């Protein structure tokens, strides 16, 4: 690593459990002390002595002051947490109007630690352009232009001007300070004085804000905790560099530096903010929404954030914005960092390793989470943005949809075919073709005339109906014929252009206006529209799409004005290069701010309005699936991964997408099974259905004019394979439902990366072709065509095949598994009790069936598990104590069930069968509640006790000898 400017003892302000040092004083000006001029005349000896002594003291002070000034600017090696110096070249402040840095000083900065001084996309950076910014210019190659994502040719020299920490003082929560700068940068409207607040909010959470103390700036309007007292035993220490200003955050127990912003200059202009930090690791996750591997590449990887309607592709800003990352540290500890900012931004990863945040508005509002394990990091992040909602039970069933059923009868026929083949299905969906001329809150009176009857039939079979809604409201219907637009115009709930007139764009129904979901009045209008439509078609949930928001025009029908919001001094690397591309003008007016600030929050605001409306209409848990998303989205909706393709690559990339959204607090997530765009192949669809059966949210969906891809459309062999894996999912519903309870209550992940359970095993850090449900169920899908095997990594320990109970003892190795087309490999980790259930074709039926408990024993014969159970749909059952909670323990050849909370729902369920995997010796006797019981024992060490009929709401004991 290389530092931007090295710290010296007087440049550093330390925090810790001890009392704080004195506040940093204003720096002494760089000027020599005044000398005393003496007259050449005789004086008494006493006076002479005093003058001589005074002169001596002044000289000493002057020498000390000058020496200190040079010392403050000299390298220091007293701080092992700092990056090593790049060389011994002297540094000098460089700014506008200064001179270019010397080539010698520039060449000492290693390539991995060169921070881009000319990040503008599409610019051909010449020496003249670079040195006009007083930055270093070293071409990587004279023959080729700079790579789009490579070592920057133009980078900051040592000593580039930035902010100085003028003063810092204690507060009730931590520290507050003032940052000042004297030299302008090359971006307009520098803010020369900043306020720094570092709040020790909890022992594991540090909150740092850098704001303009004189002029209010946009801050993201989501609810975050309001700490009232300083953490007493923080897991972190905080240090401040005074000149240049820098923030250093370390893990107290190990000294690992988590953040060190002294590696590059801080920028804080009106429309350009930039802060860089060293990273303690190259293992970085999160930073959604992007299509990539789960583990991000730190080799000059720029991730742009600005919500965009575009089919998932690499190196492109996609539907959601989540500026949060999780990092794995050497030794297995983990930390997280969250920048609470909704403006367009670039996040740059480079091989130092280092990271740069580069938003074009708002403030620097940064949270640091200390974990120390990955699951705790996610939990601490969700304590800030909000834990995900508990889903309604049927949300976890199999969903079927397509764009292009073309009629309600055509939709109904597919539902009936699924029933005839006995294939599980809980929810039927419709895309926009159900609408009358693509108008929201309507249905086609000819092709979908029987839609209300179809929904009634679904409900009679305990199935559910979900339809799509887009935010664009048609603005061209004859006055008085389309209530949503007429009433919206009357109430003034639409987004306006910069002149105050309703902004008109274009989506599926043609010219449209866009509801302003930042306004509470819009929420009420949305609710009334949904209520009116529900009276005609009693839908059960909402699919909100096109809510980036998407616009077939760039900006509006009338274009966008030419101003700083539309053409900021710096535009991040967004698709097509302009903020207005395929969305609204950045200068468009919401009630609370401009679209420039609120754009990426639009999907979140619509999800909140939809969730609240469904609660009022149904009186039950709402079901909402949204395309666009932002931090705290999990409180209101799930997410699907967008308009993917029927390709094997998309099958694979759905796993890192699913894992990423689980660490972002949206566990109800999945991809379109078998692919949305293009025509699927039978083998691909079978393998995708097998994988999709283990998405937390599982939906088959495809595009208009493509061949049908629901399970009934394929050969008997394929259809049977799909049916069997869906029945497996339904049998695992008690486990999945309990995992969602822990996500809602504690912020746990549902679909979980292996590294979360094995942080000490670095081999798991890059695995994204396998995943866990919770801590104990390992899924190893086939992701390639034409194979009947799959290679999976098994962390050290005992693993059991879920189908047979056969065991695998791994030392932490890859194992080749047989995987014929009708099988997905699923293994259970030792030490678990997994609740399963006899499956049926809907979860309403399945959830009433008897339980089968599977205990996977360790070598010591122990296991544990739990079960959360309620009525599956009432609001706030945990918060109102309307639930049952049972824990299971196995030790010393005995299983015990302990009902920690009882509820009438549990009394309807019986425990019919218990299997123990890993019983080393065949028992001679098994007792249930001290009564002899029949059992079977297989040579693969599986003990099964059947025909139990135990009431779930009563404690029981099963023992064997």
Short mmCIF file of C-alpha atoms in Angstrom, two decimals, residues 275-734:
data_model
loop_
_atom_site.label_atom_id
_atom_site.label_comp_id
_atom_site.label_asym_id
_atom_site.label_seq_id
_atom_site.Cartn_x
_atom_site.Cartn_y
_atom_site.Cartn_z
CA UNK A 275 -13.59 9.64 -0.46
CA UNK A 276 -11.18 6.77 -0.82
CA UNK A 277 -10.02 4.18 1.67
CA UNK A 278 -7.59 1.35 1.89
CA UNK A 279 -9.15 -2.06 2.43
CA UNK A 280 -7.81 -4.82 4.66
CA UNK A 281 -8.89 -7.45 2.16
CA UNK A 282 -9.57 -8.24 -1.47
CA UNK A 283 -12.67 -10.22 -0.42
CA UNK A 284 -15.50 -7.73 -1.00
CA UNK A 285 -19.21 -8.55 -1.40
CA UNK A 286 -22.45 -6.62 -1.83
CA UNK A 287 -22.57 -3.31 -3.73
CA UNK A 288 -25.72 -4.26 -5.63
CA UNK A 289 -27.27 -4.33 -8.08
CA UNK A 290 -24.80 -5.67 -10.61
CA UNK A 291 -24.41 -8.86 -12.56
CA UNK A 292 -21.16 -10.44 -11.48
CA UNK A 293 -19.75 -13.17 -9.34
CA UNK A 294 -20.67 -13.03 -5.65
CA UNK A 295 -17.08 -12.05 -4.80
CA UNK A 296 -16.28 -8.77 -6.50
CA UNK A 297 -13.17 -8.30 -8.59
CA UNK A 298 -10.85 -5.65 -7.13
CA UNK A 299 -8.74 -5.37 -10.28
CA UNK A 300 -9.85 -1.89 -11.34
CA UNK A 301 -13.55 -2.63 -11.16
CA UNK A 302 -15.97 0.29 -11.30
CA UNK A 303 -19.52 -0.40 -10.09
CA UNK A 304 -21.93 2.34 -11.08
CA UNK A 305 -25.15 2.92 -9.13
CA UNK A 306 -28.20 4.60 -10.69
CA UNK A 307 -31.41 2.58 -11.03
CA UNK A 308 -31.89 1.51 -14.64
CA UNK A 309 -34.26 -0.63 -16.69
CA UNK A 310 -31.90 -2.90 -18.60
CA UNK A 311 -31.67 -6.69 -18.95
CA UNK A 312 -28.94 -7.88 -16.57
CA UNK A 313 -25.47 -7.60 -18.08
CA UNK A 314 -21.99 -7.15 -16.72
CA UNK A 315 -20.40 -3.75 -16.04
CA UNK A 316 -23.75 -1.96 -16.09
CA UNK A 317 -25.88 -0.20 -13.53
CA UNK A 318 -29.01 -2.33 -13.04
CA UNK A 319 -32.40 -1.99 -11.34
CA UNK A 320 -31.37 -1.41 -7.74
CA UNK A 321 -28.91 0.67 -5.73
CA UNK A 322 -27.27 -0.70 -2.58
CA UNK A 323 -24.04 1.07 -1.51
CA UNK A 324 -23.13 -1.47 1.18
CA UNK A 325 -20.22 -3.87 1.17
CA UNK A 326 -19.09 -6.70 3.38
CA UNK A 327 -15.40 -7.49 3.67
CA UNK A 328 -13.72 -10.64 4.95
CA UNK A 329 -10.54 -9.87 6.90
CA UNK A 330 -7.45 -12.02 7.37
CA UNK A 331 -8.24 -14.49 10.12
CA UNK A 332 -11.94 -14.81 9.29
CA UNK A 333 -13.41 -11.71 10.88
CA UNK A 334 -15.80 -9.59 8.82
CA UNK A 335 -16.87 -5.97 8.70
CA UNK A 336 -19.27 -3.89 6.64
CA UNK A 337 -19.48 -0.33 5.37
CA UNK A 338 -22.64 1.47 4.22
CA UNK A 339 -22.76 4.81 2.44
CA UNK A 340 -26.27 6.16 2.93
CA UNK A 341 -26.54 8.13 -0.30
CA UNK A 342 -29.11 7.88 -3.11
CA UNK A 343 -27.39 9.99 -5.76
CA UNK A 344 -25.77 8.54 -8.83
CA UNK A 345 -22.32 7.26 -7.94
CA UNK A 346 -19.35 5.21 -8.95
CA UNK A 347 -17.78 2.76 -6.53
CA UNK A 348 -14.25 1.93 -7.61
CA UNK A 349 -12.37 -1.15 -6.45
CA UNK A 350 -8.67 -1.32 -7.11
CA UNK A 351 -5.99 -3.85 -6.24
CA UNK A 352 -4.31 -1.92 -3.43
CA UNK A 353 -6.77 -3.13 -2.20
CA UNK A 354 -8.71 0.09 -1.95
CA UNK A 355 -12.16 1.51 -2.59
CA UNK A 356 -13.41 4.91 -3.71
CA UNK A 357 -16.92 6.24 -3.17
CA UNK A 358 -17.84 8.87 -5.78
CA UNK A 359 -21.45 10.17 -5.46
CA UNK A 360 -22.57 13.35 -7.20
CA UNK A 361 -24.78 14.78 -4.49
CA UNK A 362 -26.02 14.49 -0.95
CA UNK A 363 -23.61 14.02 1.93
CA UNK A 364 -21.07 11.48 3.11
CA UNK A 365 -23.11 9.48 5.61
CA UNK A 366 -21.10 6.38 6.47
CA UNK A 367 -21.80 3.48 8.80
CA UNK A 368 -19.14 0.96 9.78
CA UNK A 369 -20.17 -2.42 11.19
CA UNK A 370 -17.69 -4.52 13.15
CA UNK A 371 -19.35 -7.95 13.08
CA UNK A 372 -17.07 -9.74 13.85
CA UNK A 373 -18.63 -12.62 11.88
CA UNK A 374 -20.36 -12.10 8.50
CA UNK A 375 -23.85 -12.87 9.81
CA UNK A 376 -23.42 -10.24 12.54
CA UNK A 377 -22.35 -7.67 9.95
CA UNK A 378 -25.59 -8.20 8.02
CA UNK A 379 -27.60 -8.07 11.23
CA UNK A 380 -25.94 -4.77 12.23
CA UNK A 381 -26.58 -3.32 8.77
CA UNK A 382 -30.25 -4.27 9.00
CA UNK A 383 -30.49 -2.67 12.43
CA UNK A 384 -29.89 0.57 10.53
CA UNK A 385 -32.04 0.09 7.41
CA UNK A 386 -34.68 -2.25 8.84
CA UNK A 387 -35.24 -6.00 9.11
CA UNK A 388 -37.18 -7.71 6.33
CA UNK A 389 -40.88 -8.34 6.71
CA UNK A 390 -42.18 -11.80 7.57
CA UNK A 391 -43.70 -13.11 4.34
CA UNK A 392 -47.19 -14.54 4.03
CA UNK A 393 -46.90 -18.35 3.91
CA UNK A 394 -47.99 -18.78 0.28
CA UNK A 395 -45.22 -16.46 -0.87
CA UNK A 396 -42.89 -19.42 -0.34
CA UNK A 397 -44.78 -21.69 -2.73
CA UNK A 398 -44.31 -22.14 -6.47
CA UNK A 399 -45.37 -19.18 -8.63
CA UNK A 400 -46.19 -19.39 -12.33
CA UNK A 401 -46.33 -16.49 -14.79
CA UNK A 402 -45.75 -15.47 -18.35
CA UNK A 403 -46.13 -12.44 -20.54
CA UNK A 404 -48.42 -13.67 -23.27
CA UNK A 405 -51.10 -15.98 -21.88
CA UNK A 406 -53.24 -13.71 -24.08
CA UNK A 407 -56.46 -14.43 -22.22
CA UNK A 408 -57.77 -15.30 -18.80
CA UNK A 409 -58.98 -18.61 -20.17
CA UNK A 410 -55.49 -19.32 -21.49
CA UNK A 411 -54.10 -18.56 -18.04
CA UNK A 412 -56.75 -20.73 -16.42
CA UNK A 413 -55.94 -23.65 -18.71
CA UNK A 414 -52.35 -23.72 -17.45
CA UNK A 415 -53.54 -23.72 -13.83
CA UNK A 416 -55.85 -26.65 -14.56
CA UNK A 417 -53.09 -28.56 -16.33
CA UNK A 418 -50.82 -28.11 -13.30
CA UNK A 419 -53.57 -29.52 -11.07
CA UNK A 420 -54.19 -32.46 -13.40
CA UNK A 421 -50.52 -33.47 -13.25
CA UNK A 422 -50.39 -32.99 -9.47
CA UNK A 423 -47.62 -30.38 -9.74
CA UNK A 424 -47.44 -28.00 -6.77
CA UNK A 425 -48.53 -24.42 -7.43
CA UNK A 426 -49.59 -21.76 -4.99
CA UNK A 427 -49.76 -18.62 -7.07
CA UNK A 428 -50.78 -17.69 -10.62
CA UNK A 429 -49.63 -14.37 -12.09
CA UNK A 430 -50.44 -12.19 -15.08
CA UNK A 431 -48.18 -9.76 -16.90
CA UNK A 432 -49.41 -6.58 -18.63
CA UNK A 433 -51.47 -8.45 -21.23
CA UNK A 434 -54.33 -8.72 -18.72
CA UNK A 435 -54.82 -4.95 -18.85
CA UNK A 436 -57.15 -3.01 -21.11
CA UNK A 437 -54.79 -1.17 -23.47
CA UNK A 438 -52.01 -1.51 -20.85
CA UNK A 439 -53.88 0.81 -18.47
CA UNK A 440 -53.23 0.29 -14.77
CA UNK A 441 -56.25 -0.75 -12.67
CA UNK A 442 -58.11 -2.22 -15.64
CA UNK A 443 -58.52 -5.62 -17.25
CA UNK A 444 -59.25 -6.40 -20.90
CA UNK A 445 -63.05 -6.77 -21.15
CA UNK A 446 -62.76 -9.17 -24.11
CA UNK A 447 -59.68 -11.37 -23.70
CA UNK A 448 -59.73 -11.32 -19.89
CA UNK A 449 -63.46 -11.15 -19.32
CA UNK A 450 -63.34 -14.27 -17.11
CA UNK A 451 -60.48 -12.98 -14.95
CA UNK A 452 -62.70 -12.48 -11.86
CA UNK A 453 -64.00 -16.02 -12.26
CA UNK A 454 -60.49 -17.40 -12.59
CA UNK A 455 -59.43 -15.66 -9.38
CA UNK A 456 -62.51 -17.01 -7.62
CA UNK A 457 -61.55 -20.51 -8.78
CA UNK A 458 -57.98 -20.06 -7.55
CA UNK A 459 -59.28 -19.05 -4.14
CA UNK A 460 -61.60 -22.06 -3.99
CA UNK A 461 -58.51 -24.25 -4.46
CA UNK A 462 -56.56 -22.26 -1.84
CA UNK A 463 -54.39 -20.71 -4.53
CA UNK A 464 -53.55 -17.03 -4.97
CA UNK A 465 -53.45 -14.43 -7.71
CA UNK A 466 -50.85 -11.72 -8.36
CA UNK A 467 -50.88 -9.18 -11.17
CA UNK A 468 -48.44 -6.61 -12.45
CA UNK A 469 -48.71 -2.84 -12.02
CA UNK A 470 -46.47 -0.24 -13.61
CA UNK A 471 -46.13 3.28 -12.21
CA UNK A 472 -46.78 5.04 -15.52
CA UNK A 473 -50.38 6.35 -15.63
CA UNK A 474 -51.86 7.01 -19.07
CA UNK A 475 -52.36 10.73 -19.68
CA UNK A 476 -54.21 10.51 -23.01
CA UNK A 477 -57.56 9.01 -22.09
CA UNK A 478 -60.65 11.13 -22.66
CA UNK A 479 -61.34 13.33 -19.68
CA UNK A 480 -63.70 11.69 -17.21
CA UNK A 481 -63.05 8.14 -18.48
CA UNK A 482 -59.91 7.19 -16.55
CA UNK A 483 -60.17 7.91 -12.83
CA UNK A 484 -56.51 7.21 -11.91
CA UNK A 485 -55.25 10.05 -14.13
CA UNK A 486 -58.16 12.44 -13.63
CA UNK A 487 -58.04 12.09 -9.86
CA UNK A 488 -54.26 12.16 -9.77
CA UNK A 489 -54.20 15.38 -11.75
CA UNK A 490 -56.84 16.86 -9.47
CA UNK A 491 -54.84 16.00 -6.36
CA UNK A 492 -51.51 17.03 -7.85
CA UNK A 493 -49.82 13.74 -7.12
CA UNK A 494 -47.77 13.46 -10.32
CA UNK A 495 -44.12 14.37 -10.76
CA UNK A 496 -43.68 17.75 -12.44
CA UNK A 497 -41.07 19.01 -14.83
CA UNK A 498 -38.76 21.83 -13.83
CA UNK A 499 -41.35 24.41 -14.90
CA UNK A 500 -44.00 22.95 -12.58
CA UNK A 501 -46.09 21.19 -15.25
CA UNK A 502 -46.93 17.49 -15.14
CA UNK A 503 -43.99 15.62 -16.63
CA UNK A 504 -45.10 13.37 -19.47
CA UNK A 505 -43.12 10.32 -20.51
CA UNK A 506 -43.95 7.19 -22.41
CA UNK A 507 -44.41 3.60 -21.25
CA UNK A 508 -46.64 0.68 -22.32
CA UNK A 509 -49.96 2.61 -22.48
CA UNK A 510 -48.37 5.43 -24.43
CA UNK A 511 -47.89 8.90 -22.97
CA UNK A 512 -47.89 8.72 -19.19
CA UNK A 513 -47.56 10.68 -16.00
CA UNK A 514 -45.62 9.31 -13.03
CA UNK A 515 -46.94 9.26 -9.45
CA UNK A 516 -44.78 11.01 -6.89
CA UNK A 517 -44.45 8.33 -4.22
CA UNK A 518 -42.45 10.67 -2.00
CA UNK A 519 -45.77 12.39 -1.24
CA UNK A 520 -48.14 10.85 1.32
CA UNK A 521 -51.13 12.04 -0.71
CA UNK A 522 -49.92 9.78 -3.53
CA UNK A 523 -49.98 6.81 -1.16
CA UNK A 524 -53.62 7.52 -0.41
CA UNK A 525 -54.44 7.83 -4.13
CA UNK A 526 -52.60 4.55 -4.80
CA UNK A 527 -54.56 2.82 -2.05
CA UNK A 528 -57.90 4.03 -3.42
CA UNK A 529 -57.03 2.81 -6.91
CA UNK A 530 -56.05 -0.60 -5.59
CA UNK A 531 -59.17 -0.77 -3.45
CA UNK A 532 -61.41 -0.02 -6.42
CA UNK A 533 -59.70 -2.64 -8.58
CA UNK A 534 -59.73 -5.24 -5.79
CA UNK A 535 -63.51 -4.93 -5.65
CA UNK A 536 -63.55 -6.18 -9.27
CA UNK A 537 -60.62 -8.62 -9.22
CA UNK A 538 -59.76 -9.76 -5.67
CA UNK A 539 -56.00 -10.08 -6.18
CA UNK A 540 -53.74 -11.28 -3.38
CA UNK A 541 -50.46 -9.56 -4.11
CA UNK A 542 -48.71 -7.04 -6.33
CA UNK A 543 -45.88 -7.21 -8.80
CA UNK A 544 -44.49 -3.70 -9.28
CA UNK A 545 -42.36 -3.36 -12.38
CA UNK A 546 -40.80 -0.58 -14.49
CA UNK A 547 -40.20 1.35 -11.28
CA UNK A 548 -36.66 2.63 -11.74
CA UNK A 549 -38.73 4.47 -13.08
CA UNK A 550 -38.52 3.29 -16.67
CA UNK A 551 -39.40 5.62 -19.53
CA UNK A 552 -39.32 4.85 -23.25
CA UNK A 553 -38.25 8.48 -23.78
CA UNK A 554 -35.12 10.14 -22.47
CA UNK A 555 -36.39 12.51 -19.79
CA UNK A 556 -39.80 13.56 -21.04
CA UNK A 557 -41.92 14.25 -24.09
CA UNK A 558 -40.58 17.80 -24.09
CA UNK A 559 -37.01 16.90 -23.32
CA UNK A 560 -35.11 18.27 -20.33
CA UNK A 561 -33.63 21.69 -19.60
CA UNK A 562 -29.92 22.33 -19.91
CA UNK A 563 -28.70 22.85 -16.38
CA UNK A 564 -26.34 21.42 -13.78
CA UNK A 565 -28.80 18.75 -12.67
CA UNK A 566 -29.14 17.38 -16.18
CA UNK A 567 -25.48 17.86 -17.04
CA UNK A 568 -23.51 17.59 -13.81
CA UNK A 569 -19.80 18.38 -13.78
CA UNK A 570 -19.17 14.66 -13.38
CA UNK A 571 -21.47 11.89 -14.60
CA UNK A 572 -20.82 8.38 -13.23
CA UNK A 573 -20.44 5.54 -15.70
CA UNK A 574 -24.15 4.92 -16.21
CA UNK A 575 -25.49 3.18 -19.28
CA UNK A 576 -25.83 5.63 -22.21
CA UNK A 577 -23.96 8.31 -20.28
CA UNK A 578 -26.78 10.62 -19.17
CA UNK A 579 -28.90 10.64 -16.03
CA UNK A 580 -32.12 11.01 -18.04
CA UNK A 581 -31.50 8.04 -20.32
CA UNK A 582 -34.68 5.90 -20.36
CA UNK A 583 -35.99 7.57 -17.22
CA UNK A 584 -37.18 11.01 -16.05
CA UNK A 585 -35.38 14.32 -16.20
CA UNK A 586 -33.00 14.72 -13.28
CA UNK A 587 -34.51 18.19 -12.77
CA UNK A 588 -38.04 16.79 -12.42
CA UNK A 589 -39.80 17.97 -9.27
CA UNK A 590 -41.10 15.74 -6.49
CA UNK A 591 -42.81 17.20 -3.45
CA UNK A 592 -39.77 16.50 -1.28
CA UNK A 593 -36.83 17.03 -3.65
CA UNK A 594 -35.66 16.83 -7.25
CA UNK A 595 -35.49 13.57 -9.18
CA UNK A 596 -31.70 13.98 -9.19
CA UNK A 597 -31.81 12.98 -5.52
CA UNK A 598 -34.79 10.61 -5.43
CA UNK A 599 -34.45 8.61 -8.65
CA UNK A 600 -32.90 5.46 -7.21
CA UNK A 601 -35.39 5.46 -4.33
CA UNK A 602 -38.44 5.37 -6.59
CA UNK A 603 -38.92 1.60 -6.37
CA UNK A 604 -38.59 1.71 -2.59
CA UNK A 605 -41.17 4.48 -2.27
CA UNK A 606 -43.62 2.63 -4.53
CA UNK A 607 -43.06 -0.61 -2.61
CA UNK A 608 -43.84 1.14 0.66
CA UNK A 609 -47.05 2.61 -0.78
CA UNK A 610 -48.06 -0.80 -2.15
CA UNK A 611 -47.31 -2.70 1.05
CA UNK A 612 -49.25 -0.24 3.18
CA UNK A 613 -52.21 -0.32 0.78
CA UNK A 614 -52.39 -4.13 0.79
CA UNK A 615 -52.36 -4.21 4.58
CA UNK A 616 -55.35 -1.90 4.59
CA UNK A 617 -57.23 -3.78 1.88
CA UNK A 618 -56.55 -7.36 2.96
CA UNK A 619 -55.85 -7.03 6.66
CA UNK A 620 -53.09 -9.62 6.18
CA UNK A 621 -49.39 -9.70 5.43
CA UNK A 622 -48.80 -7.98 2.11
CA UNK A 623 -47.06 -9.66 -0.79
CA UNK A 624 -45.13 -7.31 -3.07
CA UNK A 625 -42.35 -8.12 -5.53
CA UNK A 626 -40.43 -5.17 -6.93
CA UNK A 627 -37.86 -4.79 -9.67
CA UNK A 628 -36.14 -1.64 -8.44
CA UNK A 629 -34.82 -1.59 -4.89
CA UNK A 630 -32.93 0.47 -2.33
CA UNK A 631 -31.74 -0.08 1.26
CA UNK A 632 -34.69 -0.93 3.56
CA UNK A 633 -36.62 -2.47 0.64
CA UNK A 634 -36.93 -5.77 2.48
CA UNK A 635 -39.32 -4.14 4.93
CA UNK A 636 -41.86 -3.77 2.14
CA UNK A 637 -41.16 -6.17 -0.71
CA UNK A 638 -39.19 -8.98 -2.21
CA UNK A 639 -37.27 -8.77 -5.46
CA UNK A 640 -36.76 -10.76 -8.59
CA UNK A 641 -33.55 -10.46 -10.56
CA UNK A 642 -35.09 -8.95 -13.66
CA UNK A 643 -35.33 -9.78 -17.33
CA UNK A 644 -32.82 -12.59 -17.59
CA UNK A 645 -32.32 -14.91 -20.54
CA UNK A 646 -32.84 -18.61 -21.17
CA UNK A 647 -29.12 -19.32 -21.10
CA UNK A 648 -26.89 -21.47 -18.92
CA UNK A 649 -24.86 -18.44 -17.89
CA UNK A 650 -27.99 -16.81 -16.50
CA UNK A 651 -28.71 -19.96 -14.54
CA UNK A 652 -25.36 -19.56 -12.80
CA UNK A 653 -25.50 -15.79 -12.27
CA UNK A 654 -28.81 -16.15 -10.47
CA UNK A 655 -26.94 -17.67 -7.51
CA UNK A 656 -24.60 -14.71 -6.82
CA UNK A 657 -27.59 -12.42 -7.38
CA UNK A 658 -29.65 -14.33 -4.82
CA UNK A 659 -26.79 -14.41 -2.29
CA UNK A 660 -26.05 -10.71 -2.73
CA UNK A 661 -29.64 -9.67 -2.07
CA UNK A 662 -29.72 -11.84 1.03
CA UNK A 663 -26.82 -9.88 2.50
CA UNK A 664 -28.56 -6.67 1.40
CA UNK A 665 -31.58 -7.47 3.56
CA UNK A 666 -33.97 -8.69 0.85
CA UNK A 667 -34.12 -12.46 1.45
CA UNK A 668 -37.33 -12.98 -0.56
CA UNK A 669 -35.49 -13.09 -3.88
CA UNK A 670 -35.20 -15.28 -6.94
CA UNK A 671 -34.67 -15.26 -10.70
CA UNK A 672 -37.12 -16.10 -13.46
CA UNK A 673 -36.89 -19.89 -13.61
CA UNK A 674 -36.02 -21.20 -17.09
CA UNK A 675 -35.26 -17.65 -18.18
CA UNK A 676 -37.45 -14.74 -19.29
CA UNK A 677 -36.15 -13.83 -22.75
CA UNK A 678 -35.52 -16.41 -25.45
CA UNK A 679 -36.70 -19.99 -25.79
CA UNK A 680 -35.55 -22.42 -23.14
CA UNK A 681 -34.35 -25.99 -23.69
CA UNK A 682 -35.82 -28.90 -21.77
CA UNK A 683 -32.56 -29.80 -20.04
CA UNK A 684 -31.94 -26.19 -19.04
CA UNK A 685 -35.48 -25.81 -17.72
CA UNK A 686 -35.22 -29.00 -15.65
CA UNK A 687 -31.92 -27.92 -14.12
CA UNK A 688 -33.27 -24.42 -13.55
CA UNK A 689 -36.41 -25.73 -11.85
CA UNK A 690 -34.19 -27.81 -9.59
CA UNK A 691 -32.14 -24.77 -8.65
CA UNK A 692 -35.20 -22.51 -8.53
CA UNK A 693 -36.86 -24.84 -6.05
CA UNK A 694 -34.25 -23.50 -3.63
CA UNK A 695 -34.63 -19.82 -4.41
CA UNK A 696 -36.33 -18.20 -1.42
CA UNK A 697 -38.80 -16.77 -3.97
CA UNK A 698 -39.47 -19.28 -6.75
CA UNK A 699 -41.26 -18.21 -9.94
CA UNK A 700 -41.26 -19.51 -13.51
CA UNK A 701 -41.76 -16.62 -15.93
CA UNK A 702 -41.14 -16.11 -19.63
CA UNK A 703 -41.67 -13.56 -22.34
CA UNK A 704 -44.30 -12.96 -24.96
CA UNK A 705 -44.24 -15.01 -28.17
CA UNK A 706 -41.89 -17.61 -26.70
CA UNK A 707 -42.78 -21.27 -26.26
CA UNK A 708 -44.51 -22.17 -23.02
CA UNK A 709 -42.10 -23.26 -20.29
CA UNK A 710 -44.33 -24.22 -17.40
CA UNK A 711 -43.73 -27.80 -16.21
CA UNK A 712 -46.71 -29.16 -18.15
CA UNK A 713 -45.14 -28.12 -21.47
CA UNK A 714 -42.36 -30.72 -21.40
CA UNK A 715 -41.86 -34.45 -21.75
CA UNK A 716 -43.10 -36.84 -19.06
CA UNK A 717 -39.55 -37.35 -17.78
CA UNK A 718 -38.90 -33.62 -17.48
CA UNK A 719 -42.31 -32.96 -16.02
CA UNK A 720 -41.77 -35.64 -13.37
CA UNK A 721 -38.33 -34.28 -12.45
CA UNK A 722 -39.79 -30.81 -12.00
CA UNK A 723 -42.70 -32.13 -9.96
CA UNK A 724 -40.42 -34.09 -7.65
CA UNK A 725 -38.13 -31.19 -6.87
CA UNK A 726 -41.10 -28.89 -6.21
CA UNK A 727 -42.52 -31.48 -3.84
CA UNK A 728 -39.12 -31.51 -2.12
CA UNK A 729 -39.35 -27.75 -1.68
CA UNK A 730 -42.85 -28.06 -0.25
CA UNK A 731 -41.65 -30.74 2.16
CA UNK A 732 -39.01 -28.30 3.42
CA UNK A 733 -41.53 -25.50 4.02
CA UNK A 734 -41.26 -25.71 7.86
#
